[in-house]
PDB file of C-alpha atoms (C1' of nucleotides) in Angstrom:
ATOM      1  CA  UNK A   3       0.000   0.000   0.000  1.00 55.00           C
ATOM      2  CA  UNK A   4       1.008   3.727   0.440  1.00 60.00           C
ATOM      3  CA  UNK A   5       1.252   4.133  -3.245  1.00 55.00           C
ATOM      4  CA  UNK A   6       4.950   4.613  -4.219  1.00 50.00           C
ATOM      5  CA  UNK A   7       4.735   5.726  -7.797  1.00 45.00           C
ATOM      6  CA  UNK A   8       5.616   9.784  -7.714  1.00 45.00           C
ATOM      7  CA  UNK A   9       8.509   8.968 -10.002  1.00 43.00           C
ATOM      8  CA  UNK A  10       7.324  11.171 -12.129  1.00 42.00           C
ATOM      9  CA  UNK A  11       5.374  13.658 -10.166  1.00 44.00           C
ATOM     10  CA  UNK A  12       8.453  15.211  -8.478  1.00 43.00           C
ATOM     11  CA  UNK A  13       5.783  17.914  -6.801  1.00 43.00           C
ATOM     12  CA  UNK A  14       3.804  15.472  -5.529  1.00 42.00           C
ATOM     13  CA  UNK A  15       5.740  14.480  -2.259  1.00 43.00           C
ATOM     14  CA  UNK A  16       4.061  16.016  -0.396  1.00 43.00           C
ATOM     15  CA  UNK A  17       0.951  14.482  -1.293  1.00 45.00           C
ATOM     16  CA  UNK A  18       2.080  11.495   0.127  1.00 48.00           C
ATOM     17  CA  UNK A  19       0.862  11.730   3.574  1.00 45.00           C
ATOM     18  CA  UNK A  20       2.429   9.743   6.381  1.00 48.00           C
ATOM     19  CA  UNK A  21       2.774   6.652   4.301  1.00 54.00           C
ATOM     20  CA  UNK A  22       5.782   8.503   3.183  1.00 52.00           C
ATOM     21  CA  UNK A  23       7.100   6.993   6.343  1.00 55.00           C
ATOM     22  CA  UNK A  24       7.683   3.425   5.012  1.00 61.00           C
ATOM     23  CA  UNK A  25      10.718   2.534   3.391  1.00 63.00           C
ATOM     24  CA  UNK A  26       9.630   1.108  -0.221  1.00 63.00           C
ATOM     25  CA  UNK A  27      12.434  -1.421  -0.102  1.00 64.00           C
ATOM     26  CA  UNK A  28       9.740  -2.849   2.883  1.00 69.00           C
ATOM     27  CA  UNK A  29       6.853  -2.079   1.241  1.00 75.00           C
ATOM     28  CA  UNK A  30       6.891  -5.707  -0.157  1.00 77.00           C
ATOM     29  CA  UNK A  31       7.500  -7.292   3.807  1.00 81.00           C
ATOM     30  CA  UNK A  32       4.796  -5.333   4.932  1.00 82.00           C
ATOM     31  CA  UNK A  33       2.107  -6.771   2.188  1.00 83.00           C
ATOM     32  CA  UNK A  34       3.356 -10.368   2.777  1.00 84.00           C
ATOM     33  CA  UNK A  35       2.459 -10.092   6.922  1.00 84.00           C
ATOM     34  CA  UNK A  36      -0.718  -8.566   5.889  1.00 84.00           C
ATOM     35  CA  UNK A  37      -1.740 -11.347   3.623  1.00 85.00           C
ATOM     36  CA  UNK A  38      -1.110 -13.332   6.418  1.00 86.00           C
ATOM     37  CA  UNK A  39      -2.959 -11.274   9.035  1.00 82.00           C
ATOM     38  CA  UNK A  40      -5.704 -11.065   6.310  1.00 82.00           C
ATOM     39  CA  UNK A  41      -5.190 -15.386   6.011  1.00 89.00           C
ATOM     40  CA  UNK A  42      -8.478 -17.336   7.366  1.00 88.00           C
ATOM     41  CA  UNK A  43      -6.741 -19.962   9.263  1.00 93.00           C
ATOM     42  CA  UNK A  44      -3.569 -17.821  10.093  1.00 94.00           C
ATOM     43  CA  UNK A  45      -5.178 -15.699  12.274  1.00 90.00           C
ATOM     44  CA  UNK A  46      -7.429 -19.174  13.220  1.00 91.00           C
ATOM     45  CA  UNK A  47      -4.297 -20.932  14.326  1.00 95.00           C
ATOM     46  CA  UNK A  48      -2.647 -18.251  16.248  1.00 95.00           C
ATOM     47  CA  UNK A  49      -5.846 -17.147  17.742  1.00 92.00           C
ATOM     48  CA  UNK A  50      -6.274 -21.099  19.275  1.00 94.00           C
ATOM     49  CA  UNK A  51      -3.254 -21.103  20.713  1.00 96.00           C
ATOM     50  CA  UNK A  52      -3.230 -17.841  22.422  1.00 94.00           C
ATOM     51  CA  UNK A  53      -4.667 -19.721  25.331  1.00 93.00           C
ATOM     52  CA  UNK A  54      -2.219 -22.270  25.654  1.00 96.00           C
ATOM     53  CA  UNK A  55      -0.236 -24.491  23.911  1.00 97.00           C
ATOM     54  CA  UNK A  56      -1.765 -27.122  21.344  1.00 97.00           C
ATOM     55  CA  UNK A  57      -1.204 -30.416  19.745  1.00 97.00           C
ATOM     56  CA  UNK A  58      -1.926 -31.165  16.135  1.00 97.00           C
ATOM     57  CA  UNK A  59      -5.152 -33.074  16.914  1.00 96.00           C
ATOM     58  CA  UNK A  60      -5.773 -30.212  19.021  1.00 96.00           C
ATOM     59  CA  UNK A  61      -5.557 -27.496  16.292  1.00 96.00           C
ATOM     60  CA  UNK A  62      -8.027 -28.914  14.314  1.00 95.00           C
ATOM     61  CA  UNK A  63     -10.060 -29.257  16.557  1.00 94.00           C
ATOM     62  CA  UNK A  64      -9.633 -25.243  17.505  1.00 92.00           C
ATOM     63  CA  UNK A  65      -9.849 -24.593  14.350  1.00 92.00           C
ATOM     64  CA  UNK A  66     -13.067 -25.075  13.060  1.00 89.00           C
ATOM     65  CA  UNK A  67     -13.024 -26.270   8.948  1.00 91.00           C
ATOM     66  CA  UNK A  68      -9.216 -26.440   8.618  1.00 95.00           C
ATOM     67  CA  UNK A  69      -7.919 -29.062   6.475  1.00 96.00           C
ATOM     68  CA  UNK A  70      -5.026 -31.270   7.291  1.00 97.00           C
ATOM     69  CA  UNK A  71      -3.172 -29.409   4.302  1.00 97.00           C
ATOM     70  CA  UNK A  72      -3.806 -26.290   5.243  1.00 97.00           C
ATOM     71  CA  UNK A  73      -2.862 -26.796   9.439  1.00 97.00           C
ATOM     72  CA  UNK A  74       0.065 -27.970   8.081  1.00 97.00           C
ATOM     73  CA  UNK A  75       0.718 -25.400   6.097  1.00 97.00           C
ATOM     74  CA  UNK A  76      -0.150 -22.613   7.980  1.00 96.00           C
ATOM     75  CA  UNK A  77       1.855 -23.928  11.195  1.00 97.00           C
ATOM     76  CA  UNK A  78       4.537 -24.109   8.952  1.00 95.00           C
ATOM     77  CA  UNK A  79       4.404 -20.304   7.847  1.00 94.00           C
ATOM     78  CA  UNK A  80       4.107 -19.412  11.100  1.00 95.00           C
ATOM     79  CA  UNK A  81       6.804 -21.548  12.256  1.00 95.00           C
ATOM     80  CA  UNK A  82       8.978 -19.867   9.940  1.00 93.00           C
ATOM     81  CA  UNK A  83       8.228 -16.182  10.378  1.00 93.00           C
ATOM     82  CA  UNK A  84       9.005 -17.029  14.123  1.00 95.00           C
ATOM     83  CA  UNK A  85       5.691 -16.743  15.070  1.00 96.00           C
ATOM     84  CA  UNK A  86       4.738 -20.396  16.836  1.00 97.00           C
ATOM     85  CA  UNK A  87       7.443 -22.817  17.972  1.00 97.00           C
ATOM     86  CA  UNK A  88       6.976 -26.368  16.686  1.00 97.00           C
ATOM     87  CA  UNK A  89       8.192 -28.679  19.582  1.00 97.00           C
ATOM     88  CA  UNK A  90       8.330 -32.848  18.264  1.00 96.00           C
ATOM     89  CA  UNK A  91       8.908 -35.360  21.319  1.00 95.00           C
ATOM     90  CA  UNK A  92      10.122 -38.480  20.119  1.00 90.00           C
ATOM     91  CA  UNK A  93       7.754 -41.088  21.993  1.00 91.00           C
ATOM     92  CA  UNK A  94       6.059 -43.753  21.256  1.00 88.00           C
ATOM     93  CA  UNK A  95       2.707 -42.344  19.860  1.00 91.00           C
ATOM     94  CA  UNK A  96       4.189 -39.365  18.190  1.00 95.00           C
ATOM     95  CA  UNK A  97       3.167 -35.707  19.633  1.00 97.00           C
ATOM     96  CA  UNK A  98       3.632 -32.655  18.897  1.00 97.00           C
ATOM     97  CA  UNK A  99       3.108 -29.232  20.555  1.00 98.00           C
ATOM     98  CA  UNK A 100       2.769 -25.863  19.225  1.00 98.00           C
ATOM     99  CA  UNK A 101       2.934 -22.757  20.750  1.00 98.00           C
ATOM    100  CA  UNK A 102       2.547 -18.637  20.393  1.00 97.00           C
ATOM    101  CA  UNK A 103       6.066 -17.178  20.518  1.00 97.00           C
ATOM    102  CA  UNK A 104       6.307 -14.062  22.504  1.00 97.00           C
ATOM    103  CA  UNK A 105       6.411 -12.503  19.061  1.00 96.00           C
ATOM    104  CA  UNK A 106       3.200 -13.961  17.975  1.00 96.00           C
ATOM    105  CA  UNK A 107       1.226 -13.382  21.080  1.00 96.00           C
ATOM    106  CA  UNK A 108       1.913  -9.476  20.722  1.00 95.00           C
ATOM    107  CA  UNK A 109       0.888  -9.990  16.579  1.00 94.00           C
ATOM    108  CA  UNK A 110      -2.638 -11.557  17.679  1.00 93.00           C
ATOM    109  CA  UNK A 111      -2.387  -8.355  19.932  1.00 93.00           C
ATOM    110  CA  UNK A 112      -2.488  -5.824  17.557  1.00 91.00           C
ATOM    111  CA  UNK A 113      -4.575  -7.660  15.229  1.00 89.00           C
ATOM    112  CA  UNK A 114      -7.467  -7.589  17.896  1.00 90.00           C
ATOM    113  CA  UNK A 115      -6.958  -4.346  18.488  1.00 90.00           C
ATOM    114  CA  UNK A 116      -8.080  -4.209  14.997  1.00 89.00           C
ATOM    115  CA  UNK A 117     -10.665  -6.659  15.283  1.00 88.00           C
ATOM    116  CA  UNK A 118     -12.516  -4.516  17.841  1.00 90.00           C
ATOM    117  CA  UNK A 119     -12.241  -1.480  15.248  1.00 92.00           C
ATOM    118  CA  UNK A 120     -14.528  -3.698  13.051  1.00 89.00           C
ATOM    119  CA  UNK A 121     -16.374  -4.569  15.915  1.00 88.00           C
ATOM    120  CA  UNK A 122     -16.988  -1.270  16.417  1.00 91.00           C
ATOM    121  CA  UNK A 123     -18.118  -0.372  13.434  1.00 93.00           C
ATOM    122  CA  UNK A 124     -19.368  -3.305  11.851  1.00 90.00           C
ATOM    123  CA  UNK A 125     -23.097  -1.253  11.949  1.00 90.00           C
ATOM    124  CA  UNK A 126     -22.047   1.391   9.757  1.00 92.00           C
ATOM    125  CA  UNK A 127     -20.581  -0.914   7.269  1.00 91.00           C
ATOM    126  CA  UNK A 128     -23.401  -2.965   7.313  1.00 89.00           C
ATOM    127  CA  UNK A 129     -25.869   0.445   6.436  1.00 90.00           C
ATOM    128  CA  UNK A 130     -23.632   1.159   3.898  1.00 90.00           C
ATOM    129  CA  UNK A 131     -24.217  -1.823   2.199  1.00 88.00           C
ATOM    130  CA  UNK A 132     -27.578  -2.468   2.364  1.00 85.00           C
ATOM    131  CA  UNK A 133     -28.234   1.408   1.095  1.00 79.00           C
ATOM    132  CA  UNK A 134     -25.853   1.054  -1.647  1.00 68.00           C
ATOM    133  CA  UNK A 135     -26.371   4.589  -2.543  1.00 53.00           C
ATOM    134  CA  UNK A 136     -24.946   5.047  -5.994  1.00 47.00           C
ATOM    135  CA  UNK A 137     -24.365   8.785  -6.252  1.00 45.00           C
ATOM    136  CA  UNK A 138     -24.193   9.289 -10.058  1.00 42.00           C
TER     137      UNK A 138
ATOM    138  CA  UNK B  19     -10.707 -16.494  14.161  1.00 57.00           C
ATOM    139  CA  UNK B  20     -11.125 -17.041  17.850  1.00 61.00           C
ATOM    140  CA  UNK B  21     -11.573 -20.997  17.719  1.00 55.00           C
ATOM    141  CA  UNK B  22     -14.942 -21.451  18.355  1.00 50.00           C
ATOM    142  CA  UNK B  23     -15.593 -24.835  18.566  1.00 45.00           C
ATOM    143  CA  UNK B  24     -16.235 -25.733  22.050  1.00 45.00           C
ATOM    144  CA  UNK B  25     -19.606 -26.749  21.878  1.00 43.00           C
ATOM    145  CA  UNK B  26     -18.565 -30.109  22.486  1.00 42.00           C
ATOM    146  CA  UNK B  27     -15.793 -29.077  25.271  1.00 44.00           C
ATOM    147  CA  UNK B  28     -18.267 -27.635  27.858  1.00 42.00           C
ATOM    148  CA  UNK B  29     -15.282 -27.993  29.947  1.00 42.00           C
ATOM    149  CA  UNK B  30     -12.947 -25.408  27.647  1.00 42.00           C
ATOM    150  CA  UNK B  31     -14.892 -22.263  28.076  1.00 42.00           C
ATOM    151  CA  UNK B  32     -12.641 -20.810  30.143  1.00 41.00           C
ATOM    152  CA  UNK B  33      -9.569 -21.389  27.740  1.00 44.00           C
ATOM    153  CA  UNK B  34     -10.883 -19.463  25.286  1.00 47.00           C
ATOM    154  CA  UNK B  35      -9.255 -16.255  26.300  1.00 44.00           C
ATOM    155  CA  UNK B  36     -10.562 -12.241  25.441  1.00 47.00           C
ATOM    156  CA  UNK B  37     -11.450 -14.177  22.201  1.00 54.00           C
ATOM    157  CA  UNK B  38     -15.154 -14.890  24.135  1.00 52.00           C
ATOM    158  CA  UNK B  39     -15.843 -11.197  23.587  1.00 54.00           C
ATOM    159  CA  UNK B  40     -16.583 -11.746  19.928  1.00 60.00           C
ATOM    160  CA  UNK B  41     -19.827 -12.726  19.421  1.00 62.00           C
ATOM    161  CA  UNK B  42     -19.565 -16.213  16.954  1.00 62.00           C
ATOM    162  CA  UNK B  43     -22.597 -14.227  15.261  1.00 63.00           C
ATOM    163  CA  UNK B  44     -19.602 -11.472  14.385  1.00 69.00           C
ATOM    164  CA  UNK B  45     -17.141 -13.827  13.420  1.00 76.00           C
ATOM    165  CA  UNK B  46     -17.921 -14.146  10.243  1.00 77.00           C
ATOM    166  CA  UNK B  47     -18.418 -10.510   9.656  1.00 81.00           C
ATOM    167  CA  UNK B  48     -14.854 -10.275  11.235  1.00 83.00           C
ATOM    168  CA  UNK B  49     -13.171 -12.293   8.637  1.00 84.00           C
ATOM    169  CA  UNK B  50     -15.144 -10.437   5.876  1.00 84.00           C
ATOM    170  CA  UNK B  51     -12.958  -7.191   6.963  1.00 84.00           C
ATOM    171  CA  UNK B  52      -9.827  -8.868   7.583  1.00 84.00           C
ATOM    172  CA  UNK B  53      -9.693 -10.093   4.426  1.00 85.00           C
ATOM    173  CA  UNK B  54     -10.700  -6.726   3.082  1.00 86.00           C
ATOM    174  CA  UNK B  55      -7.926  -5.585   4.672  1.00 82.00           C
ATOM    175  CA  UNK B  56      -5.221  -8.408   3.753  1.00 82.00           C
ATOM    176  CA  UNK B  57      -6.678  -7.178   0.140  1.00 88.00           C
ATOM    177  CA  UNK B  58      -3.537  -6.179  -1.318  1.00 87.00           C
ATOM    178  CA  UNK B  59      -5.698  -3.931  -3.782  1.00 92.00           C
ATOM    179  CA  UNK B  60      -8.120  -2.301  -1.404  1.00 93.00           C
ATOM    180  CA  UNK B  61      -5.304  -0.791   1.168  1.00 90.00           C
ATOM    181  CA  UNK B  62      -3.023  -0.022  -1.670  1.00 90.00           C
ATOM    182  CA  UNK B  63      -6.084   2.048  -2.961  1.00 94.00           C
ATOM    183  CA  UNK B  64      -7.110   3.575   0.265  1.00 94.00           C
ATOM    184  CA  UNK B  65      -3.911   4.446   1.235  1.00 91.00           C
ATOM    185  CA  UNK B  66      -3.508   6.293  -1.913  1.00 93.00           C
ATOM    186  CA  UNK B  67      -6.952   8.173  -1.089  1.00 95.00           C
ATOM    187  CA  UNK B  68      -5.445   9.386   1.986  1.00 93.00           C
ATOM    188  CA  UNK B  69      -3.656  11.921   0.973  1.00 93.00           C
ATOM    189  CA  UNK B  70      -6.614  13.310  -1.503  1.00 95.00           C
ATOM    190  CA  UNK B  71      -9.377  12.475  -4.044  1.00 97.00           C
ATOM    191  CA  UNK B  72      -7.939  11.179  -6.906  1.00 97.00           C
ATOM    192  CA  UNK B  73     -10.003  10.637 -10.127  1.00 97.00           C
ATOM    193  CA  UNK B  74      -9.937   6.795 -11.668  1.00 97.00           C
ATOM    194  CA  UNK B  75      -6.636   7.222 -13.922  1.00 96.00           C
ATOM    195  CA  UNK B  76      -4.687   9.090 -10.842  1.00 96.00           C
ATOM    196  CA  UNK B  77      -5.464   5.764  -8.522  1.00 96.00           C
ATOM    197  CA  UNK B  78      -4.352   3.867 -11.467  1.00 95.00           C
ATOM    198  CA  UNK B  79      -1.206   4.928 -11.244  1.00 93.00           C
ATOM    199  CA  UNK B  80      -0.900   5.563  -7.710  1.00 92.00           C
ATOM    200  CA  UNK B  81      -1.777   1.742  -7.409  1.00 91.00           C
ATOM    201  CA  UNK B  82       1.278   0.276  -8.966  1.00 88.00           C
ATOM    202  CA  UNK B  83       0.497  -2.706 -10.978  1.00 91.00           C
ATOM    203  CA  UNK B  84      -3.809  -2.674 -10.166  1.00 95.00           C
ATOM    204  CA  UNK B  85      -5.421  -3.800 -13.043  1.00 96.00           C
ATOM    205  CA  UNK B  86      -8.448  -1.707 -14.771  1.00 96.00           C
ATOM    206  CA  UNK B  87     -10.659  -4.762 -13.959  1.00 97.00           C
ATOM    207  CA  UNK B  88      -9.008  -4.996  -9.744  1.00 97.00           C
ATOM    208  CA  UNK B  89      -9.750  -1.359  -9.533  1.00 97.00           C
ATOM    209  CA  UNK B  90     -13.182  -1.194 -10.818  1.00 97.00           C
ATOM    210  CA  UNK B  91     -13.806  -3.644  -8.788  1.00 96.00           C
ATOM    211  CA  UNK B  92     -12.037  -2.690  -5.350  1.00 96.00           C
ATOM    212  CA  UNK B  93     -13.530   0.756  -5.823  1.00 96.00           C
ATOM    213  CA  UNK B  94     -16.967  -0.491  -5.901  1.00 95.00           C
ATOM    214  CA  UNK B  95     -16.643  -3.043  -2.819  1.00 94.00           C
ATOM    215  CA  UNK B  96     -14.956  -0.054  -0.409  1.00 95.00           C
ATOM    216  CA  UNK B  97     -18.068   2.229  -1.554  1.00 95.00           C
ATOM    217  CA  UNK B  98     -20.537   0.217  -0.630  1.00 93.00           C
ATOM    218  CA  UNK B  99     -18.544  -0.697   2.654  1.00 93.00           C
ATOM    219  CA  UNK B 100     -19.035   3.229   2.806  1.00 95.00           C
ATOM    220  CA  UNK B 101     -14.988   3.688   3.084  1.00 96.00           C
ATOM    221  CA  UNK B 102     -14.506   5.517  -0.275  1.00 97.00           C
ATOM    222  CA  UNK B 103     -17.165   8.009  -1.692  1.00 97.00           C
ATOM    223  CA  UNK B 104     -17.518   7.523  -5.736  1.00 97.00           C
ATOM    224  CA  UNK B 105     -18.558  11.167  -7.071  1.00 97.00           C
ATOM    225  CA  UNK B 106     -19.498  11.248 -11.273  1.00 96.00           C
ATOM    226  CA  UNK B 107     -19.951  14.525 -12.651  1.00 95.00           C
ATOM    227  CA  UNK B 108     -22.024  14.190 -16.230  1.00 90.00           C
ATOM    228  CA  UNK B 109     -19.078  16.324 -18.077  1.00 91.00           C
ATOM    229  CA  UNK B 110     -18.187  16.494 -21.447  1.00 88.00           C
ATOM    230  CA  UNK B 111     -14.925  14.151 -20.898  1.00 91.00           C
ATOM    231  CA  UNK B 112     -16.570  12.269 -17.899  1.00 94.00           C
ATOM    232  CA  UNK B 113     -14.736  12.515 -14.355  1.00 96.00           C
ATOM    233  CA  UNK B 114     -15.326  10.631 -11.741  1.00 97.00           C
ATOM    234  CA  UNK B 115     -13.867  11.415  -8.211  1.00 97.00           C
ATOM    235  CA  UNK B 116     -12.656   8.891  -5.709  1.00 98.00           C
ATOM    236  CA  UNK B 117     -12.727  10.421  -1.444  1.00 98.00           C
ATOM    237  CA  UNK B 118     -12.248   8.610   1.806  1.00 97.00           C
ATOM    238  CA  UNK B 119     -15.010   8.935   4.154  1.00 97.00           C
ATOM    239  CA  UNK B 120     -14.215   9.438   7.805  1.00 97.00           C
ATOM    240  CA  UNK B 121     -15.044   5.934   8.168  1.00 96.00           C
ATOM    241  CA  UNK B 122     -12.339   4.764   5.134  1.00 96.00           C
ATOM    242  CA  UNK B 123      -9.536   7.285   7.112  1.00 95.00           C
ATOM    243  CA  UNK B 124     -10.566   5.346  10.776  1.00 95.00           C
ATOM    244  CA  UNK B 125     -10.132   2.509   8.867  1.00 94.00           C
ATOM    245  CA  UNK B 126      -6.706   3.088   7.501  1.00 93.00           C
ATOM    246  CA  UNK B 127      -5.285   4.616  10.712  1.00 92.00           C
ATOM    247  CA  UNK B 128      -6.302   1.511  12.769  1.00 91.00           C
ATOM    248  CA  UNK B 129      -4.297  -0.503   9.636  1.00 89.00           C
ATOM    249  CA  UNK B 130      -1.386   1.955  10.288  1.00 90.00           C
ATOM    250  CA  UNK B 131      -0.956   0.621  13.370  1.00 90.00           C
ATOM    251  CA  UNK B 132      -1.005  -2.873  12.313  1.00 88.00           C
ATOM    252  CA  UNK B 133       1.839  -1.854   9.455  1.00 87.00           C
ATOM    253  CA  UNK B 134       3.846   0.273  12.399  1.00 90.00           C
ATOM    254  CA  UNK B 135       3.778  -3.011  14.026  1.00 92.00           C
ATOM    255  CA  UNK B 136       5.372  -4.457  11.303  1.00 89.00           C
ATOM    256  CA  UNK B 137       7.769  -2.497  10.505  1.00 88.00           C
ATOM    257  CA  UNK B 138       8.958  -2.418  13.808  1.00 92.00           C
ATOM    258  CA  UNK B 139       9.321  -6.600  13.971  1.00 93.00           C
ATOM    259  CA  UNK B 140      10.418  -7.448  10.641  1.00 90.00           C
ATOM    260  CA  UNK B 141      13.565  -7.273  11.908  1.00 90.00           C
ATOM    261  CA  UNK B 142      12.784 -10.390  14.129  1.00 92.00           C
ATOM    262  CA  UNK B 143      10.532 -12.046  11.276  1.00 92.00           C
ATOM    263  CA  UNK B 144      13.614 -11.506   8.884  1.00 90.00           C
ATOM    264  CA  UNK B 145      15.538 -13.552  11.588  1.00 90.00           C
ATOM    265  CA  UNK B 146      13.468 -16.359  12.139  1.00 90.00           C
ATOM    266  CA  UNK B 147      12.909 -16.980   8.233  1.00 88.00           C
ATOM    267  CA  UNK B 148      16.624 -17.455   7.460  1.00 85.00           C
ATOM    268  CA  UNK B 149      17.432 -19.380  10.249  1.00 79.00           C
ATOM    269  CA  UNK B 150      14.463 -21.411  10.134  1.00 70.00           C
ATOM    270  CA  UNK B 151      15.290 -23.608  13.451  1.00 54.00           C
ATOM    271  CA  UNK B 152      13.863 -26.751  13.053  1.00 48.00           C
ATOM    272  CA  UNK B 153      13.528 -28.421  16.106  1.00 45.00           C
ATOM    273  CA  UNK B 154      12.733 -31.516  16.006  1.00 42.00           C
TER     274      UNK B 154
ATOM    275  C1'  DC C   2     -11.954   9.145 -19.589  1.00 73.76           C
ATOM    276  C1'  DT C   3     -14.324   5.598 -17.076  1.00 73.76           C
ATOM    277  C1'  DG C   4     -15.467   1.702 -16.986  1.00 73.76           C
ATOM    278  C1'  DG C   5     -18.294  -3.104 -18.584  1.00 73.76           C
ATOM    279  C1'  DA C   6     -17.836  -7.891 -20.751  1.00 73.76           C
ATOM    280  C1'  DT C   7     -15.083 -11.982 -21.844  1.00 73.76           C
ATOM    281  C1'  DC C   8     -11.558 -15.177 -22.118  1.00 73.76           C
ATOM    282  C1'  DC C   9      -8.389 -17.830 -19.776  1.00 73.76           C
ATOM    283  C1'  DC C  10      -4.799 -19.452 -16.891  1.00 73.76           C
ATOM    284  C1'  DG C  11      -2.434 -20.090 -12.433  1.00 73.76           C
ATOM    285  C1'  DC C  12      -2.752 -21.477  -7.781  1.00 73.76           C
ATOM    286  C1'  DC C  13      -5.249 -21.907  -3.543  1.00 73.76           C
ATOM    287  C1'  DG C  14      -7.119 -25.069  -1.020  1.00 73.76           C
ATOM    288  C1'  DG C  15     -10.465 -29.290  -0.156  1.00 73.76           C
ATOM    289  C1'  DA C  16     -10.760 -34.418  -0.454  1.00 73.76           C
ATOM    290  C1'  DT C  17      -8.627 -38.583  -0.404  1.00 73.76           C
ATOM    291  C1'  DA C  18      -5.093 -42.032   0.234  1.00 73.76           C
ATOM    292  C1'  DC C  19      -0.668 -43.403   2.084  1.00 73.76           C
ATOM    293  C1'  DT C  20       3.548 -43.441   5.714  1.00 73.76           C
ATOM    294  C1'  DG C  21       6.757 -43.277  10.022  1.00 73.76           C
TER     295       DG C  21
ATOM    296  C1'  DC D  27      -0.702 -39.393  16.159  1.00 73.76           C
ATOM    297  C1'  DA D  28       1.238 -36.342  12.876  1.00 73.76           C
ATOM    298  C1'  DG D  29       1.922 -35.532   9.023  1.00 73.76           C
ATOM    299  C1'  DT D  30       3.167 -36.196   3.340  1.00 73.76           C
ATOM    300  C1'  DA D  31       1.734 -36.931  -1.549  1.00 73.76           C
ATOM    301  C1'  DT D  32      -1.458 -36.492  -5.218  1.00 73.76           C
ATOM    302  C1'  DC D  33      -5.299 -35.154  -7.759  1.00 73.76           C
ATOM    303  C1'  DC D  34      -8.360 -31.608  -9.231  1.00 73.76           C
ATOM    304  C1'  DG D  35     -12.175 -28.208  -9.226  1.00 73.76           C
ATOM    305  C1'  DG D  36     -13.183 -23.247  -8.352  1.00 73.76           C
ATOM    306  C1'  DC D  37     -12.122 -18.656  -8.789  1.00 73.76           C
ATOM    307  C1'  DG D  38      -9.148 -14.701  -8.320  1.00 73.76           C
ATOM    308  C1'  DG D  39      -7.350 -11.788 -11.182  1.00 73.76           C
ATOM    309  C1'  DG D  40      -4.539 -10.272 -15.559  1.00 73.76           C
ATOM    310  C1'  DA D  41      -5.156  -9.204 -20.583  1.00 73.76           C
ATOM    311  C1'  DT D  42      -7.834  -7.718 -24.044  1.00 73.76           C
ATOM    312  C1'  DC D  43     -11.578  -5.743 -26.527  1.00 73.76           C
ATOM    313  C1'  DC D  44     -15.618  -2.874 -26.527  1.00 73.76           C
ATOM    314  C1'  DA D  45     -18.984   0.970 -25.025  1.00 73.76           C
ATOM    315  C1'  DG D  46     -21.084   5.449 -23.137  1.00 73.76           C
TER     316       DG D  46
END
DNA sequence: CTGGATCCCGCCGGATACTG
DNA sequence: CAGTATCCGGCGGGATCCAG
């Protein structure tokens, strides 16, 4: 977001606003965590475990719809941006726990601080749509 | 989000953390907004509101890479989500004009926080994707 | 200039079956 | 139990052409 063309509006800088603020070499980053804010069963997954930590079973459970492929997946992702910690005891009948990463817990954070902005407003929205008023 | 399951856990009520404060009747509502907002398209073209109304060409190029078709269609989901105002005037070369509401700039400042957020841990993300520990 | 209508392809993600 | 591998249908979205 924060459109970054004014290449060739030189003037237009300061049109820019306060998206000016983001570095357009991270402009790219910042779309790729909002995807995966934006992701059903990200937000699913990290919202389950924000109680305490889960097993796989456990998960989908939790998560209510999500397919094997996509718990795997997802934990994976989230594995990876450091996000949940994947912890594999080598017993008998396999198990595995996952669990929010300090990092994580303060992303689900934000992202219901968010959450209660739609909650919020959620009634104007909802007008909006059902009076589509097309002003032409 | 917010696993919400626990209809057959009568016992697991109490795990479910500040998540309870949705209403499941929401939830759905919820993830209709988050994904608005994971839209890569629909922030990209409110953030380039921000600054001013912009006419349809203008957010085509202050939308790097949005399609005529992504635009059209972006435009006319955040109007009737009554975040963007959509203003025709019947002129000889016809001009259309393209405004945040107050709504569309709450919107994008509660978003701004989420991308602050980001910026300020991609750092750690950066981290935990290279060195992708894999305990196991 | 501001779109609407169509074609069409890539890939996301569900379902199913198999393994350590 | 905790995944992996494979198939495959739907649709998101780019490209292109056309219209008011």
């Amino acid at each position: 977001m924060c459109a970054m063309d004014t290449a060739d509006r030189p003037d237009a800088a300061a049109d820019r606003g306060p998206c000016a603020a983001i570095p357009a070499d991270q402009m790219d980053f910042v779309r790729q965590i909002l995807d995966r804010v934006g992701d059903k069963w990200s937000m699913l997954v990290i919202s389950a475990l924000e109680a305490r930590p889960l097993r796989y079973t456990e998960l989908q459970r939790d998560a209510p719809g999500i397919s094997q492929r996509m718990l795997t997946l997802t934990a994976r992702q989230l594995q990876q941006d450091g996000l949940v910690t994947r912890t594999a005891y080598a017993e008998v009948p396999p198990r595995v726990e996952y669990a929010l990463t300090p990092l994580g817990r303060s992303l689900h954070h934000v992202v219901t601080s968010l959450i209660t902005w739609v909650v919020d407003h959620h009634g104007q929205i909802r007008e909006h749509r059902s009076s589509s008023t097309t002003t032409s």
